[in-house]
Amino acid sequence: MQYSLNEIEALCKRAARGSGLSWGLAEDAARAARWLASYGLPGPKLLASLLELNDRIRFSDVAPVSLSGAWSAPLGRMSPIIAGAAMSDCANHLLGGEDIVMHDVTQPLLIVPFASTAALSRNQSVQIFWDDVCLTTDGRTLSVQGNSDALTAEHTARLTSVCGGDMTNLIISVYRGEIDDMSWKRLSRFAHRTYAPATAESRASGAGAGLDGND
Amino acid sequence: MQSISYPSIRVKVSHAVTDTSASIERRSPHEVMQLSRLGSFHQSRLSFMRVLTRRMQREKWTFSQPVFDIDSNGVGHAVLCAHGPVRTYSLIAFAHDIPATQRSDRVIATAWDSTFTLFDGIPTPEDIDRLSKNVPLQEAGRVTERELSLSRANRSVRLWEHVVSSLAKGQQPDQDQLTSVGYLMRTTAVYGSGKFGAADREIIADRPEFSAPFQLEMLSVYLTRSFSRDLVQHMATLRGGSDAVVLDSHIARSIGIGNSTGLGMAPFILNHPVLFNNWITAREEAIHRVRRVSTAQQGEASIFRELLDRSLVSAERWHSVHPGQVTKIQSLMSDLALLQTHVQRENLIDDNPWDRLYRWALNSLTTEGQECLNSLLLEPYGHLVDDLVDSMATEYNVGIQIDGTKTLADLKDSLLQAYDWALAINWRLPENSARVWYVSAEKLEPRLGERCAESIEDYEQPLSPGRDAALLLESLQSWPKNTSIAEFLLRHPEHRHTVRRVQMAEEYPYAEIRDNTISATLLPIDMLRCKLSFFGAIHFDPRSDRWVRICLFGNAPYPEELANRDSDHWPYPDYQQIASCNTH
């Protein structure tokens, strides 16, 4: 079904939070899924798979151990949301010419939106490549070169981010996201965890019952 | 009844800035961003409804009603088109006949007297057919990117019947009854920005008519008001036949659109900090510019005095049974009376007259009166302040980037700068953390609960920036100052949301409410009123401390009147109404 980008972001934020990510990372995850959806890429679906894989997992198990040298996570699979957020935080280094290399990244496509945020902040482009695919973004547009099957790889042994890159073979951005029903349901299941079960108190006063609405 | 004409007002540009003016500074965020002050804001010429009516008049928008197909039971649909210089937008209204028992303003309702969507263009019969299967369902339906908003409205039961039966019998309705309610219909939700499948803001943000915030929502409400007048007339004509009369245009103009707003709106201003910053900055800069006017023109002083008189009439018509609001209305009326007396003897021409008035108010008026004055100060100065409207929107994603290469020392400096007020609060005291913002599973709507009494803490939404900043500072204390923020966040992901806000507050000083949003004494209606004042709402009538009734577009010119009436000062009751009040 087709959704607005705002709907996608709202659901993904709740879903990411429901899976145990902090609010700050949930916001980042949601923006990432929305950004990919706006290029017709399956960001929400990949996010649903990631959340299932890392459901309530300890954060430090799938986070980079250190931000110096090549990044890797203790569990042998790094969360693209956590790594992507850290890469975005380090945008000044990346755009200053320091390449970032990551080992064993889950759902690598989910990292690309973070490159976009970094690129936008400095009005430069950032290139990310893994396996035999290379994506370049200046924050406003996205270019894909190489084997597009690798875009949806579940895992890559090595991912590299570098400053620069040519914006050719652009993907057209769209304002709607096409999401299959199953992915939407998977995300909704996680989102539901963030909703408090109704109680007598919440029914009585949570929304501020008061004077009658009719006049 | 005679048509009303406003005194024609011509204003010369006069904003020479003197040495004295140069020392006048914009109000600080510490002063402005208190809930008690934000909850005392009034509409101003920067309010979004007024931005819309000014534009429609300036650009000579025209209006048409190609379809009005509603039967004697009040069931059917209508299409109202607004034609701008480049594009047309159509309000598609579906009218329903619902039993009184189903009429509720709560967001959880499932049936309404009328449901609406604002369509991008002119709908075809196929569009209307598609929408007739979805719009009446509201949240349970789906719309598409051709639809810009989704909304609904209920009738004011007693006023609606009074107006229909009066007109049907050949009589005009009683003005006092109309004044006491203020509207024929009240909207209970106006959804935009991609909700339920509607167009995302990004689709229309580059259109000049929607560059200011909430313009399409305001257009939808403006056309809804027109529809409510047309529908009441239609029903009266069907009932009364040849006995029916046309609703007097002066009475019609006094009718606005009611709106019931609940807790759902309160988190908005916390969840959109950059947008909120831009609204407050525009208003504060506008006040600042006017205070810096060294010498006012007579015409400018006249506008101020006239609108002050009209504000007093408006305040007298502001009714509420909410004890807190009753006190505020009383304060406002005595403040405005005091201000009226003061400006009768005061020179409003020389020596930075508006800054003098502003300073006098600080010591003489309550917060309510001060903020009403601040809005009034802007009225004569459209040529100085209206351009600020262009800075009130924001692009998606602005301000979200964390600079993790900065050090924790930098972060701490920023935190101490913007959140010093939060560090003075003992958050461990139950009364200071008494509330929890959460979303209920039952209705998927924001709620406010009691931390100690309910099992809801696990579901807490990040809507307490002050407490969270204090927690961040606690965590920072054990880290070396030269550590990068990125390294810190790798170990403390729970602070990521707050670190982003702290960095945002550096660049956007009015982004954050500098007050406790989870205190036992929190009044969410302060947050609602602040936001609604930017819409241009007047006559806030809290129905509890968590939801509020307001009136939109009361006194505004109707579409067919836009070209010939004052499109600037309509929120203030006009002279004839003042005379009528005095007679009573």
Short mmCIF file of N, CA and C in Angstrom, two decimals, chain A residues 1-7 9 13-14 17 22-28 30-32 34-35 59-60 63-68 81-94 114 116-121 140 175-177 184 192-199 201-203 205-215, chain B residues 100 103-106 142-145 154-159 181 183 186 192-200 202-203 260 263 271 321 395-397 400-405 438-442 444 446-448 453-454 456 458-462 484-487 489-491 493-494 496-497 500 542-547 549:
data_model
loop_
_atom_site.label_atom_id
_atom_site.label_comp_id
_atom_site.label_asym_id
_atom_site.label_seq_id
_atom_site.Cartn_x
_atom_site.Cartn_y
_atom_site.Cartn_z
N MET A 1 0.84 -1.19 0.00
CA MET A 1 0.00 0.00 0.00
C MET A 1 0.88 1.25 0.00
N GLN A 2 0.28 2.33 -0.43
CA GLN A 2 1.04 3.58 -0.51
C GLN A 2 0.82 4.43 0.75
N TYR A 3 1.90 4.95 1.28
CA TYR A 3 1.81 5.78 2.48
C TYR A 3 2.51 7.11 2.24
N SER A 4 2.13 8.10 3.02
CA SER A 4 2.88 9.35 2.96
C SER A 4 4.19 9.13 3.71
N LEU A 5 5.18 9.96 3.40
CA LEU A 5 6.48 9.80 4.06
C LEU A 5 6.36 10.08 5.55
N ASN A 6 5.46 10.99 5.89
CA ASN A 6 5.25 11.32 7.30
C ASN A 6 4.69 10.12 8.07
N GLU A 7 3.78 9.41 7.44
CA GLU A 7 3.24 8.20 8.09
C GLU A 7 4.33 7.17 8.30
N GLU A 9 7.57 7.66 8.58
CA GLU A 9 8.50 8.08 9.63
C GLU A 9 7.88 7.88 11.02
N LYS A 13 9.50 5.35 13.76
CA LYS A 13 10.04 5.88 15.02
C LYS A 13 9.49 5.07 16.20
N ARG A 14 8.21 4.84 16.19
CA ARG A 14 7.62 4.07 17.28
C ARG A 14 8.13 2.63 17.27
N ARG A 17 11.68 2.50 18.60
CA ARG A 17 11.62 2.66 20.06
C ARG A 17 11.12 1.38 20.71
N SER A 22 17.02 3.76 21.89
CA SER A 22 16.72 5.00 22.62
C SER A 22 15.89 5.91 21.71
N TRP A 23 15.26 6.90 22.32
CA TRP A 23 14.44 7.82 21.51
C TRP A 23 15.27 8.50 20.42
N GLY A 24 16.49 8.91 20.78
CA GLY A 24 17.33 9.60 19.81
C GLY A 24 17.66 8.73 18.62
N LEU A 25 17.98 7.47 18.88
CA LEU A 25 18.29 6.55 17.78
C LEU A 25 17.02 6.17 17.01
N ALA A 26 15.90 6.08 17.73
CA ALA A 26 14.63 5.77 17.07
C ALA A 26 14.30 6.88 16.07
N GLU A 27 14.57 8.13 16.45
CA GLU A 27 14.34 9.25 15.52
C GLU A 27 15.22 9.10 14.28
N ASP A 28 16.46 8.73 14.52
CA ASP A 28 17.39 8.57 13.39
C ASP A 28 16.97 7.40 12.49
N ALA A 30 14.02 6.22 12.03
CA ALA A 30 12.81 6.58 11.30
C ALA A 30 13.12 7.50 10.12
N ARG A 31 13.99 8.46 10.35
CA ARG A 31 14.38 9.35 9.24
C ARG A 31 15.09 8.57 8.14
N ALA A 32 15.89 7.58 8.58
CA ALA A 32 16.62 6.77 7.59
C ALA A 32 15.63 5.98 6.72
N ARG A 34 12.51 6.59 6.16
CA ARG A 34 11.74 7.53 5.34
C ARG A 34 12.57 7.98 4.13
N TRP A 35 13.83 8.30 4.40
CA TRP A 35 14.71 8.81 3.32
C TRP A 35 14.83 7.76 2.22
N PHE A 59 22.60 -2.94 23.53
CA PHE A 59 23.07 -1.93 22.59
C PHE A 59 24.55 -2.13 22.25
N SER A 60 25.37 -2.34 23.30
CA SER A 60 26.82 -2.37 23.08
C SER A 60 27.25 -3.59 22.26
N ALA A 63 27.09 -2.25 18.62
CA ALA A 63 27.61 -0.90 18.39
C ALA A 63 29.11 -0.98 18.15
N PRO A 64 29.68 0.00 17.43
CA PRO A 64 31.14 -0.01 17.26
C PRO A 64 31.84 0.01 18.62
N VAL A 65 32.88 -0.79 18.74
CA VAL A 65 33.64 -0.81 19.99
C VAL A 65 34.36 0.51 20.17
N SER A 66 34.87 1.03 19.06
CA SER A 66 35.62 2.29 19.11
C SER A 66 35.44 3.00 17.78
N LEU A 67 35.65 4.31 17.81
CA LEU A 67 35.51 5.09 16.56
C LEU A 67 36.87 5.36 15.94
N SER A 68 37.94 4.75 16.46
CA SER A 68 39.24 4.89 15.80
C SER A 68 39.55 3.59 15.05
N ILE A 81 21.99 1.35 12.14
CA ILE A 81 21.42 2.56 12.74
C ILE A 81 22.43 3.17 13.71
N ILE A 82 22.99 2.33 14.56
CA ILE A 82 23.96 2.83 15.54
C ILE A 82 25.22 3.31 14.82
N ALA A 83 25.70 2.50 13.88
CA ALA A 83 26.92 2.88 13.15
C ALA A 83 26.65 4.11 12.27
N GLY A 84 25.49 4.14 11.65
CA GLY A 84 25.15 5.29 10.80
C GLY A 84 25.07 6.57 11.61
N ALA A 85 24.45 6.48 12.79
CA ALA A 85 24.34 7.67 13.64
C ALA A 85 25.73 8.15 14.05
N ALA A 86 26.59 7.20 14.40
CA ALA A 86 27.95 7.58 14.80
C ALA A 86 28.70 8.20 13.62
N MET A 87 28.48 7.64 12.42
CA MET A 87 29.13 8.21 11.23
C MET A 87 28.64 9.64 10.98
N SER A 88 27.36 9.84 11.15
CA SER A 88 26.81 11.18 10.98
C SER A 88 27.39 12.13 12.02
N ASP A 89 27.55 11.64 13.24
CA ASP A 89 28.14 12.46 14.30
C ASP A 89 29.58 12.86 13.94
N CYS A 90 30.25 11.98 13.22
CA CYS A 90 31.66 12.22 12.85
C CYS A 90 31.77 12.87 11.47
N ALA A 91 30.71 13.50 11.00
CA ALA A 91 30.69 14.05 9.64
C ALA A 91 31.87 14.98 9.38
N ASN A 92 32.23 15.76 10.38
CA ASN A 92 33.34 16.70 10.16
C ASN A 92 34.64 15.98 9.82
N HIS A 93 34.87 14.84 10.46
CA HIS A 93 36.08 14.06 10.14
C HIS A 93 35.95 13.44 8.75
N LEU A 94 34.78 12.86 8.50
CA LEU A 94 34.56 12.18 7.22
C LEU A 94 34.72 13.16 6.06
N PHE A 114 22.34 8.22 6.57
CA PHE A 114 23.18 8.97 7.50
C PHE A 114 24.28 9.71 6.75
N SER A 116 23.78 10.90 3.92
CA SER A 116 23.06 12.03 3.35
C SER A 116 22.99 13.20 4.33
N THR A 117 22.71 12.89 5.59
CA THR A 117 22.66 13.95 6.61
C THR A 117 24.02 14.62 6.72
N ALA A 118 25.05 13.80 6.74
CA ALA A 118 26.41 14.35 6.84
C ALA A 118 26.73 15.22 5.64
N ALA A 119 26.39 14.73 4.45
CA ALA A 119 26.69 15.47 3.22
C ALA A 119 25.97 16.82 3.21
N LEU A 120 24.72 16.79 3.61
CA LEU A 120 23.90 18.00 3.60
C LEU A 120 24.47 19.06 4.53
N SER A 121 25.00 18.60 5.67
CA SER A 121 25.48 19.57 6.65
C SER A 121 26.68 20.34 6.14
N ARG A 140 20.68 15.67 -1.16
CA ARG A 140 19.42 15.97 -1.86
C ARG A 140 19.14 14.97 -2.98
N TYR A 175 7.50 11.21 -3.50
CA TYR A 175 6.92 11.72 -2.27
C TYR A 175 6.00 10.72 -1.58
N ARG A 176 5.97 9.52 -2.07
CA ARG A 176 5.14 8.50 -1.45
C ARG A 176 5.97 7.26 -1.25
N GLY A 177 5.60 6.46 -0.28
CA GLY A 177 6.32 5.22 -0.03
C GLY A 177 5.40 4.03 -0.25
N TRP A 184 4.53 -3.52 6.96
CA TRP A 184 3.79 -2.55 7.80
C TRP A 184 3.34 -3.22 9.09
N HIS A 192 3.54 -1.06 18.62
CA HIS A 192 2.50 -1.27 19.62
C HIS A 192 3.08 -1.36 21.03
N ARG A 193 4.33 -1.77 21.13
CA ARG A 193 4.96 -1.88 22.45
C ARG A 193 5.12 -0.52 23.12
N THR A 194 5.05 0.54 22.34
CA THR A 194 5.24 1.87 22.94
C THR A 194 3.94 2.46 23.47
N TYR A 195 2.84 1.79 23.23
CA TYR A 195 1.55 2.32 23.67
C TYR A 195 1.18 1.73 25.02
N ALA A 196 0.78 2.59 25.94
CA ALA A 196 0.42 2.12 27.27
C ALA A 196 -0.97 1.52 27.26
N PRO A 197 -1.11 0.32 27.86
CA PRO A 197 -2.46 -0.26 27.95
C PRO A 197 -3.38 0.69 28.71
N ALA A 198 -4.61 0.78 28.26
CA ALA A 198 -5.55 1.68 28.91
C ALA A 198 -5.87 1.17 30.31
N THR A 199 -6.05 2.11 31.22
CA THR A 199 -6.46 1.77 32.58
C THR A 199 -7.67 2.62 32.92
N GLU A 201 -7.77 4.81 35.18
CA GLU A 201 -7.33 6.20 35.38
C GLU A 201 -7.16 6.91 34.03
N SER A 202 -6.53 6.20 33.08
CA SER A 202 -6.26 6.88 31.81
C SER A 202 -7.56 7.17 31.07
N ARG A 203 -8.51 6.26 31.20
CA ARG A 203 -9.80 6.51 30.53
C ARG A 203 -10.49 7.70 31.17
N SER A 205 -9.08 10.25 33.01
CA SER A 205 -8.48 11.59 33.04
C SER A 205 -7.33 11.81 32.08
N GLY A 206 -6.82 10.78 31.44
CA GLY A 206 -5.62 10.94 30.63
C GLY A 206 -5.73 11.99 29.55
N ALA A 207 -6.91 12.07 28.93
CA ALA A 207 -7.07 13.05 27.85
C ALA A 207 -7.77 14.30 28.36
N GLY A 208 -8.09 14.30 29.65
CA GLY A 208 -8.68 15.50 30.19
C GLY A 208 -10.17 15.59 30.01
N ALA A 209 -10.84 14.54 30.42
CA ALA A 209 -12.29 14.64 30.41
C ALA A 209 -12.66 15.88 31.20
N GLY A 210 -13.72 16.47 30.88
CA GLY A 210 -14.10 17.69 31.58
C GLY A 210 -15.51 18.01 31.21
N LEU A 211 -15.73 19.25 30.88
CA LEU A 211 -17.08 19.64 30.52
C LEU A 211 -17.49 18.95 29.23
N ASP A 212 -18.77 18.80 29.07
CA ASP A 212 -19.29 18.16 27.87
C ASP A 212 -18.91 18.97 26.64
N GLY A 213 -18.66 18.28 25.54
CA GLY A 213 -18.24 18.98 24.33
C GLY A 213 -19.38 19.61 23.56
N ASN A 214 -20.59 19.17 23.81
CA ASN A 214 -21.70 19.69 23.03
C ASN A 214 -22.25 20.99 23.59
N ASP A 215 -22.72 21.84 22.72
CA ASP A 215 -23.39 23.04 23.20
C ASP A 215 -24.50 23.41 22.25
N ALA B 100 -28.04 12.63 17.98
CA ALA B 100 -27.36 13.48 18.97
C ALA B 100 -26.45 12.66 19.89
N ARG B 103 -22.88 12.51 18.79
CA ARG B 103 -22.14 13.75 18.53
C ARG B 103 -21.16 14.01 19.66
N SER B 104 -19.89 13.83 19.39
CA SER B 104 -18.86 14.07 20.41
C SER B 104 -17.69 14.77 19.76
N ASP B 105 -17.08 15.67 20.52
CA ASP B 105 -15.91 16.38 19.99
C ASP B 105 -14.62 15.63 20.26
N ARG B 106 -14.70 14.57 21.06
CA ARG B 106 -13.46 13.85 21.38
C ARG B 106 -12.88 13.25 20.10
N ARG B 142 -8.82 6.34 3.99
CA ARG B 142 -7.52 6.69 3.41
C ARG B 142 -7.73 7.78 2.37
N VAL B 143 -6.84 8.75 2.38
CA VAL B 143 -6.84 9.73 1.30
C VAL B 143 -5.50 9.64 0.58
N THR B 144 -5.30 10.49 -0.42
CA THR B 144 -4.10 10.36 -1.27
C THR B 144 -3.34 11.69 -1.31
N GLU B 145 -2.29 11.73 -2.12
CA GLU B 145 -1.51 12.96 -2.19
C GLU B 145 -2.25 14.09 -2.89
N ASN B 154 -18.68 19.36 14.07
CA ASN B 154 -20.01 19.13 14.63
C ASN B 154 -20.74 20.47 14.77
N ARG B 155 -22.05 20.40 14.73
CA ARG B 155 -22.83 21.62 14.89
C ARG B 155 -22.93 22.00 16.37
N SER B 156 -23.08 23.28 16.61
CA SER B 156 -23.52 23.72 17.92
C SER B 156 -25.03 23.47 17.92
N VAL B 157 -25.46 22.47 18.68
CA VAL B 157 -26.84 21.99 18.55
C VAL B 157 -27.85 23.12 18.76
N ARG B 158 -27.67 23.86 19.89
CA ARG B 158 -28.72 24.85 20.20
C ARG B 158 -28.66 26.03 19.24
N LEU B 159 -27.46 26.45 18.85
CA LEU B 159 -27.39 27.62 17.98
C LEU B 159 -27.86 27.27 16.56
N VAL B 181 -22.13 31.90 21.79
CA VAL B 181 -21.49 30.67 21.31
C VAL B 181 -20.36 31.01 20.33
N TYR B 183 -20.11 30.39 17.07
CA TYR B 183 -19.93 29.58 15.86
C TYR B 183 -21.14 28.68 15.64
N ARG B 186 -18.14 23.48 14.99
CA ARG B 186 -16.78 23.45 15.54
C ARG B 186 -16.04 22.23 14.98
N GLY B 192 -3.29 17.51 8.59
CA GLY B 192 -2.56 17.80 7.35
C GLY B 192 -1.27 17.00 7.35
N SER B 193 -0.29 17.47 6.59
CA SER B 193 1.07 16.89 6.63
C SER B 193 1.10 15.37 6.55
N GLY B 194 0.41 14.82 5.60
CA GLY B 194 0.57 13.40 5.32
C GLY B 194 -0.26 12.47 6.18
N LYS B 195 -1.05 13.02 7.09
CA LYS B 195 -1.84 12.14 7.96
C LYS B 195 -2.87 11.37 7.15
N PHE B 196 -3.01 10.11 7.44
CA PHE B 196 -3.99 9.21 6.81
C PHE B 196 -3.85 9.18 5.28
N GLY B 197 -2.64 9.37 4.85
CA GLY B 197 -2.35 9.25 3.42
C GLY B 197 -2.35 10.57 2.66
N ALA B 198 -2.68 11.66 3.33
CA ALA B 198 -2.72 12.96 2.64
C ALA B 198 -1.31 13.37 2.19
N ALA B 199 -1.24 14.44 1.41
CA ALA B 199 0.05 14.90 0.87
C ALA B 199 0.98 15.32 2.00
N ASP B 200 2.25 14.94 1.88
CA ASP B 200 3.25 15.44 2.81
C ASP B 200 3.45 16.93 2.57
N GLU B 202 6.12 18.45 2.22
CA GLU B 202 7.16 18.69 1.22
C GLU B 202 6.59 18.81 -0.20
N ILE B 203 5.43 18.20 -0.44
CA ILE B 203 4.85 18.26 -1.78
C ILE B 203 4.40 19.68 -2.12
N SER B 260 -12.34 22.42 19.00
CA SER B 260 -11.99 21.77 20.27
C SER B 260 -10.62 21.15 20.10
N LEU B 263 -5.21 17.30 24.22
CA LEU B 263 -3.79 17.09 24.53
C LEU B 263 -2.92 16.80 23.32
N ASN B 271 7.82 18.65 19.99
CA ASN B 271 8.34 17.74 18.95
C ASN B 271 8.83 18.47 17.70
N VAL B 321 -15.88 29.17 31.97
CA VAL B 321 -16.22 28.82 33.35
C VAL B 321 -15.02 28.17 34.04
N GLU B 395 12.34 23.91 6.93
CA GLU B 395 12.43 22.73 6.06
C GLU B 395 12.53 21.48 6.92
N TYR B 396 12.13 20.38 6.34
CA TYR B 396 12.26 19.08 7.01
C TYR B 396 13.72 18.84 7.37
N ASN B 397 13.96 18.32 8.54
CA ASN B 397 15.29 17.86 8.94
C ASN B 397 16.24 18.94 9.42
N ILE B 400 18.77 18.67 12.86
CA ILE B 400 18.81 17.34 13.47
C ILE B 400 20.23 16.76 13.54
N GLN B 401 21.15 17.38 12.80
CA GLN B 401 22.51 16.84 12.74
C GLN B 401 23.25 17.11 14.05
N ILE B 402 23.77 16.07 14.66
CA ILE B 402 24.60 16.25 15.86
C ILE B 402 26.04 16.40 15.42
N ASP B 403 26.71 17.43 15.93
CA ASP B 403 28.15 17.53 15.67
C ASP B 403 28.88 16.78 16.77
N GLY B 404 29.18 15.51 16.48
CA GLY B 404 29.80 14.65 17.48
C GLY B 404 31.29 14.86 17.61
N THR B 405 31.86 15.72 16.74
CA THR B 405 33.30 15.97 16.86
C THR B 405 33.60 17.03 17.92
N TYR B 438 2.41 10.00 27.64
CA TYR B 438 2.44 8.68 27.01
C TYR B 438 1.39 8.62 25.91
N VAL B 439 1.43 7.53 25.15
CA VAL B 439 0.43 7.33 24.10
C VAL B 439 -0.39 6.10 24.49
N SER B 440 -1.69 6.22 24.46
CA SER B 440 -2.53 5.11 24.92
C SER B 440 -2.73 4.08 23.81
N ALA B 441 -2.70 2.83 24.19
CA ALA B 441 -2.90 1.74 23.21
C ALA B 441 -4.32 1.77 22.67
N GLU B 442 -5.22 2.24 23.50
CA GLU B 442 -6.62 2.19 23.13
C GLU B 442 -6.93 3.18 22.01
N LEU B 444 -4.41 5.51 20.65
CA LEU B 444 -3.21 5.99 19.94
C LEU B 444 -3.11 7.51 19.97
N PRO B 446 -1.96 11.07 22.43
CA PRO B 446 -1.16 11.47 23.60
C PRO B 446 -2.04 11.62 24.85
N ARG B 447 -1.47 11.20 25.95
CA ARG B 447 -2.15 11.29 27.23
C ARG B 447 -1.17 11.79 28.27
N LEU B 448 -1.70 12.25 29.37
CA LEU B 448 -0.87 12.70 30.49
C LEU B 448 -1.31 11.93 31.72
N ALA B 453 0.98 7.04 40.43
CA ALA B 453 -0.28 6.32 40.58
C ALA B 453 -0.54 5.31 39.46
N GLU B 454 0.15 5.46 38.33
CA GLU B 454 -0.15 4.60 37.18
C GLU B 454 1.12 3.90 36.69
N ILE B 456 2.90 3.60 33.99
CA ILE B 456 3.05 4.13 32.64
C ILE B 456 4.45 4.63 32.33
N ASP B 458 7.23 3.25 31.78
CA ASP B 458 7.94 2.56 30.69
C ASP B 458 7.52 3.10 29.32
N TYR B 459 6.40 3.77 29.28
CA TYR B 459 5.88 4.25 28.00
C TYR B 459 6.12 5.75 27.82
N GLU B 460 6.96 6.31 28.66
CA GLU B 460 7.11 7.77 28.66
C GLU B 460 7.67 8.29 27.35
N GLN B 461 7.06 9.32 26.82
CA GLN B 461 7.53 10.01 25.62
C GLN B 461 8.59 11.04 26.03
N PRO B 462 9.50 11.38 25.13
CA PRO B 462 10.58 12.32 25.49
C PRO B 462 10.08 13.76 25.46
N SER B 484 35.09 13.21 22.79
CA SER B 484 34.17 13.70 21.76
C SER B 484 32.74 13.26 22.09
N ILE B 485 31.80 14.07 21.63
CA ILE B 485 30.39 13.74 21.85
C ILE B 485 30.06 12.40 21.20
N ALA B 486 30.65 12.13 20.04
CA ALA B 486 30.37 10.86 19.35
C ALA B 486 30.77 9.67 20.21
N GLU B 487 31.91 9.75 20.86
CA GLU B 487 32.37 8.66 21.74
C GLU B 487 31.40 8.51 22.92
N LEU B 489 28.27 9.29 23.08
CA LEU B 489 26.97 8.73 22.67
C LEU B 489 27.05 7.23 22.37
N LEU B 490 28.24 6.75 22.06
CA LEU B 490 28.39 5.30 21.86
C LEU B 490 28.16 4.55 23.17
N ARG B 491 28.42 5.21 24.28
CA ARG B 491 28.20 4.58 25.58
C ARG B 491 26.88 5.01 26.22
N PRO B 493 23.62 5.99 24.61
CA PRO B 493 22.65 6.28 23.55
C PRO B 493 21.35 6.88 24.12
N GLU B 494 21.12 6.68 25.41
CA GLU B 494 19.87 7.20 26.00
C GLU B 494 19.86 8.74 26.00
N ARG B 496 20.98 10.57 23.43
CA ARG B 496 21.10 11.08 22.05
C ARG B 496 20.03 12.14 21.74
N HIS B 497 18.81 11.89 22.12
CA HIS B 497 17.72 12.84 21.87
C HIS B 497 18.02 14.19 22.52
N ARG B 500 20.95 16.20 20.97
CA ARG B 500 20.49 16.89 19.76
C ARG B 500 19.77 18.20 20.12
N PRO B 542 -11.01 27.07 28.17
CA PRO B 542 -10.62 25.73 28.62
C PRO B 542 -11.82 25.00 29.20
N ARG B 543 -11.98 23.77 28.82
CA ARG B 543 -13.09 22.97 29.35
C ARG B 543 -12.57 22.02 30.43
N SER B 544 -11.30 22.00 30.61
CA SER B 544 -10.62 21.33 31.72
C SER B 544 -9.19 21.86 31.60
N ASP B 545 -8.24 21.33 32.36
CA ASP B 545 -6.87 21.84 32.16
C ASP B 545 -6.19 21.14 30.98
N ARG B 546 -6.96 20.27 30.26
CA ARG B 546 -6.36 19.50 29.16
C ARG B 546 -7.02 19.67 27.81
N TRP B 547 -8.09 20.37 27.75
CA TRP B 547 -8.61 20.66 26.42
C TRP B 547 -9.30 22.01 26.41
N ARG B 549 -11.63 25.03 24.08
CA ARG B 549 -12.51 25.40 22.98
C ARG B 549 -12.08 26.80 22.53
#
